[in-house]
CSV table of C-alpha atoms in Angstrom, one decimal:
chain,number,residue,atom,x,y,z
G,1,UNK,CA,10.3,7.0,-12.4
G,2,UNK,CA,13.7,9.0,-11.8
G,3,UNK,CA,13.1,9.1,-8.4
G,4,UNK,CA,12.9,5.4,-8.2
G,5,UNK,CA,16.2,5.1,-9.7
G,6,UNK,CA,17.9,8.0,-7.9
G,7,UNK,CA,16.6,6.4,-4.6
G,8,UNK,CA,17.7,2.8,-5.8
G,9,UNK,CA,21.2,3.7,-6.4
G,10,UNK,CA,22.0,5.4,-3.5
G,11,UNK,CA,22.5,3.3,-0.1
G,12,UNK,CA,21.7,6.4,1.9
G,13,UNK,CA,18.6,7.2,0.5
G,14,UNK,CA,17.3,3.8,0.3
G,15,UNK,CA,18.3,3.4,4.1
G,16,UNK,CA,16.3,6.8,4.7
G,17,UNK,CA,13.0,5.8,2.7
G,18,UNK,CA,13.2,2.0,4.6
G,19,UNK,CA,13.1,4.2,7.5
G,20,UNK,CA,10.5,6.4,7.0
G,21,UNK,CA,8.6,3.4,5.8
G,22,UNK,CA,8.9,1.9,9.2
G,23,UNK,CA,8.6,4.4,10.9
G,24,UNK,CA,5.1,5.4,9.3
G,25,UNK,CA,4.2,1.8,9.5
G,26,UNK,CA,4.9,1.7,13.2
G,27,UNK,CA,3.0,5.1,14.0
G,28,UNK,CA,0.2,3.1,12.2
G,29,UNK,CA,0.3,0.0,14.1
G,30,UNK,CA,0.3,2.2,17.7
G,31,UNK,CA,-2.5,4.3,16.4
G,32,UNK,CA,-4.6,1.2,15.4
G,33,UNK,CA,-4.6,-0.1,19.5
G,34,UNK,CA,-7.1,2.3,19.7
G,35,UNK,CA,-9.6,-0.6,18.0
G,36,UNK,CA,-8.1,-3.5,19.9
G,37,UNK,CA,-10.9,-3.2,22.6
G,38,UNK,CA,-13.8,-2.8,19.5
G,39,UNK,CA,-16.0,-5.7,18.3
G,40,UNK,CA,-14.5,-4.4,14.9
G,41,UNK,CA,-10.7,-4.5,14.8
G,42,UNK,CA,-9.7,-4.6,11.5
G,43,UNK,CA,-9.5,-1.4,9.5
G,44,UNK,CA,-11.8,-1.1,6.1
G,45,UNK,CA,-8.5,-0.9,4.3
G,46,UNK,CA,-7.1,-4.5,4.5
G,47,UNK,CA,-10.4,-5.9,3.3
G,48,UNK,CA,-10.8,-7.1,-0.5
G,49,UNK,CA,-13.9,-4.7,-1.6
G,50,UNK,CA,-16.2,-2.5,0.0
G,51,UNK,CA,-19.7,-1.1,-0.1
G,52,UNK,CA,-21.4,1.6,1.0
G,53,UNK,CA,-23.3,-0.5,3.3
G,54,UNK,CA,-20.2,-2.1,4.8
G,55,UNK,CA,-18.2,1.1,5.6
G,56,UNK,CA,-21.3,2.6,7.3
G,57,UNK,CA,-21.8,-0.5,9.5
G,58,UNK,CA,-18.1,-0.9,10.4
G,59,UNK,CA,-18.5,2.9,11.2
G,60,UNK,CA,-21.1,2.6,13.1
G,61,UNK,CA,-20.5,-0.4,15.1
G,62,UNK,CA,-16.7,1.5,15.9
G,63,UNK,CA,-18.8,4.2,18.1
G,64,UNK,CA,-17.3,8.4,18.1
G,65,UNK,CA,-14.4,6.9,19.8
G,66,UNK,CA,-13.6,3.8,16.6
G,67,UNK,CA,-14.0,6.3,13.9
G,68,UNK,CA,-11.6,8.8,15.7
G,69,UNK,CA,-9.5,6.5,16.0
G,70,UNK,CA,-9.7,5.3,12.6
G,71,UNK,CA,-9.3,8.7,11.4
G,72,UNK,CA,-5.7,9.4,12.5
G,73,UNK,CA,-5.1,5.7,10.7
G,74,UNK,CA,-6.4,7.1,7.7
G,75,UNK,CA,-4.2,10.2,8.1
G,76,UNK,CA,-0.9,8.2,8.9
G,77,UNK,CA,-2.3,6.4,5.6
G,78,UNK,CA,-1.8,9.0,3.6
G,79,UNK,CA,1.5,9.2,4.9
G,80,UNK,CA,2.4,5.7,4.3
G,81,UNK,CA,1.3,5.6,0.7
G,82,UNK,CA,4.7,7.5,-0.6
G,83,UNK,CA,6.6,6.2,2.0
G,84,UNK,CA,5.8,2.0,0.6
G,85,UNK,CA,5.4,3.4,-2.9
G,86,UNK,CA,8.9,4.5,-2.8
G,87,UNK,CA,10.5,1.5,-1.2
G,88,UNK,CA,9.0,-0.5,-3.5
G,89,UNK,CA,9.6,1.3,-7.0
G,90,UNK,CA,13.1,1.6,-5.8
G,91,UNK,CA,13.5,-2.1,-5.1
G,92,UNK,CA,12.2,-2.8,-8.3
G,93,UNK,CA,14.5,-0.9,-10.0
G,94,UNK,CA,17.4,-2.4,-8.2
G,95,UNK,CA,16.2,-5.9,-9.2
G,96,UNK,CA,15.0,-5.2,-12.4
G,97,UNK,CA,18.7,-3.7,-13.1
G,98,UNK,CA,20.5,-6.2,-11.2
G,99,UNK,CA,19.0,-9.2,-13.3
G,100,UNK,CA,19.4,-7.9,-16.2
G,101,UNK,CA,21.0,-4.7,-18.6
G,102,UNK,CA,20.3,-1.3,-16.6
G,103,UNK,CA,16.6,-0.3,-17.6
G,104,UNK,CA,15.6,-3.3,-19.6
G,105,UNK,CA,12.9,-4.5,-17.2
G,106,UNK,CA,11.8,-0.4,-16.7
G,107,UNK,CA,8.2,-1.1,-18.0
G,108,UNK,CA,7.6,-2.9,-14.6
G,109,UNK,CA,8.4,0.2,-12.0
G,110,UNK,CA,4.4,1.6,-12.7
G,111,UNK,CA,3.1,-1.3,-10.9
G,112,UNK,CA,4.3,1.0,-7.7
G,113,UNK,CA,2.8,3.7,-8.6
G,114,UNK,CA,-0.5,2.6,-10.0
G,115,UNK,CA,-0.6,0.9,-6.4
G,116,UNK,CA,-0.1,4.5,-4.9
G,117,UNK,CA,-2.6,6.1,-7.3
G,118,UNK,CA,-5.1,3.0,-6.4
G,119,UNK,CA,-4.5,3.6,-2.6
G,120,UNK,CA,-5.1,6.8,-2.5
G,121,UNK,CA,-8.3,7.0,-4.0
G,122,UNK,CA,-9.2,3.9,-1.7
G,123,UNK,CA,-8.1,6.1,1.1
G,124,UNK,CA,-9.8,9.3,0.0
G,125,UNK,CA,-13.0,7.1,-0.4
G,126,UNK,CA,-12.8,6.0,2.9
G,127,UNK,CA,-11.7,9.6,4.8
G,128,UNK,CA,-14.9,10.9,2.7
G,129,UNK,CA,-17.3,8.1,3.7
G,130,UNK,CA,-15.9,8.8,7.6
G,131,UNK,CA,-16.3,12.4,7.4
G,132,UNK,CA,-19.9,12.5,5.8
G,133,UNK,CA,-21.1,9.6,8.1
G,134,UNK,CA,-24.2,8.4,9.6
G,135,UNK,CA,-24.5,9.4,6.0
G,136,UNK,CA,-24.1,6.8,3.1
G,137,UNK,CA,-21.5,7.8,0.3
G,138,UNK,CA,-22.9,7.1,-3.0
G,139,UNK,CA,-22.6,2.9,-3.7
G,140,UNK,CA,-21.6,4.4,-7.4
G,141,UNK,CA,-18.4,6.4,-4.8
G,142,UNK,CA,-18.1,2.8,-3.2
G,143,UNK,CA,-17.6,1.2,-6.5
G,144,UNK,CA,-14.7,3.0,-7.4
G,145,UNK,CA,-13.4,2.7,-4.2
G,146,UNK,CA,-13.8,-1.2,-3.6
G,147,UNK,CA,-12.1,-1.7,-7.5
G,148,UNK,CA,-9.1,0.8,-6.7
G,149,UNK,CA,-8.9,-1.1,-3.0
G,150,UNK,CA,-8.9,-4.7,-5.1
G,151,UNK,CA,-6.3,-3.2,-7.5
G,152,UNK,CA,-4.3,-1.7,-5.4
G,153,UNK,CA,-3.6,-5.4,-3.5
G,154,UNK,CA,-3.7,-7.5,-7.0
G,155,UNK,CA,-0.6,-4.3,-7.9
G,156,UNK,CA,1.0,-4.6,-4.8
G,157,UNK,CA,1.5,-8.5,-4.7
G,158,UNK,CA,3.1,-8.6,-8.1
G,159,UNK,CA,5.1,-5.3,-7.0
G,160,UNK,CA,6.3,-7.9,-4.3
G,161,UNK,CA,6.4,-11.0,-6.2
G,162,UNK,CA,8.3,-9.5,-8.7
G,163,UNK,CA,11.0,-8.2,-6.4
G,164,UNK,CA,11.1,-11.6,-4.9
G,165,UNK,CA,11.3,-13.4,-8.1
G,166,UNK,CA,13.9,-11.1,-9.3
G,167,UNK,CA,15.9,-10.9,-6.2
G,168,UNK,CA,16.3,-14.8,-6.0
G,169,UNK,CA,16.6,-15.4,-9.5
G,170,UNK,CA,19.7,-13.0,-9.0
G,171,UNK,CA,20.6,-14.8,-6.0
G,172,UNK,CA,20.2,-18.1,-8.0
G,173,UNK,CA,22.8,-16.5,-11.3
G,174,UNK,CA,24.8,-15.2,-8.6
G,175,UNK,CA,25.7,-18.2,-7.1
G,176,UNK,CA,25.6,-20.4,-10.2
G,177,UNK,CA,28.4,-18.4,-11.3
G,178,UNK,CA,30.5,-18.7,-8.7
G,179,UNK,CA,30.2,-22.4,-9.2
G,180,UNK,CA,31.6,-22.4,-12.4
């Protein structure tokens, strides 16, 4: 959690990881083009649980050239993971210590990273599924995967909902006080 703090303290390296962030983000989005012409489009990541059954289809029905694609995604994924993890935990530091004495909201910064640890094993799921298909992974293997995917968005939208709540109820003290 120091890192979260060191980053969230310092412009430059909050400037830096927004950066890289985007950057990551952006390498993504070109890379995905690649499935705009597929039936298929969407990646197995943005979807809200998986099985076994699902990923091989959506494999399938992407052809050599979809799950090639799909594969440098996944890479750029693995990428991303610190990149997001690191803007986020640092933005909830910085609102957590902005609304109220430095470190007294602290308990909330491992929402970030049990999104991170929940992403990767999504992402590691689905990298193994691709690599072992027209095989099946294991449904036990899709399990985890589909309950670390479902965590990883139920983590991430409080990790933003609580930045957002903090940041305008900041916003709202700030301004109240100026008032007065």
């Amino acid at each position: 959690m120091r890192i979260y703090h060191a980053v969230s303290s310092s412009s430059g390296l909050m400037y830096a990881v927004i950066g890289f962030t985007i950057a990551v983000g952006l390498a993504m989005n070109i890379a995905s083009s690649g499935l705009a012409e597929l039936e298929n489009k969407y990646v197995p990541d943005v979807r809200f649980g998986f099985t076994s059954d699902d990923i091989s289809s959506l494999y399938n029905s992407w052809g050599e050239v979809g799950r090639s694609v799909y594969y440098r995604i996944n890479t750029l994924d693995f990428m991303f993971i610190p990149c997001y993890t690191l803007l986020l935990g640092s933005l909830l530091v910085r609102t957590t210590d902005m609304s109220g004495p430095p470190g007294s909201l602290i308990y909330l910064t491992p929402i970030s990273t049990l999104t991170a640890f929940c992403d990767v094993i999504e992402t590691g799921i689905l990298r193994r599924a691709l690599i072992i298909f027209p095989l099946l992974i294991d449904e036990k293997v899709a399990q985890i995967g589909s309950l670390a995917q479902q965590m990883k968005w139920i983590s991430l939208s409080l990790n933003i909902f609580l930045i957002l709540f903090l940041g305008c109820r900041e916003f709202y003290n700030t301004k109240k006080s100026k008032v007065n």
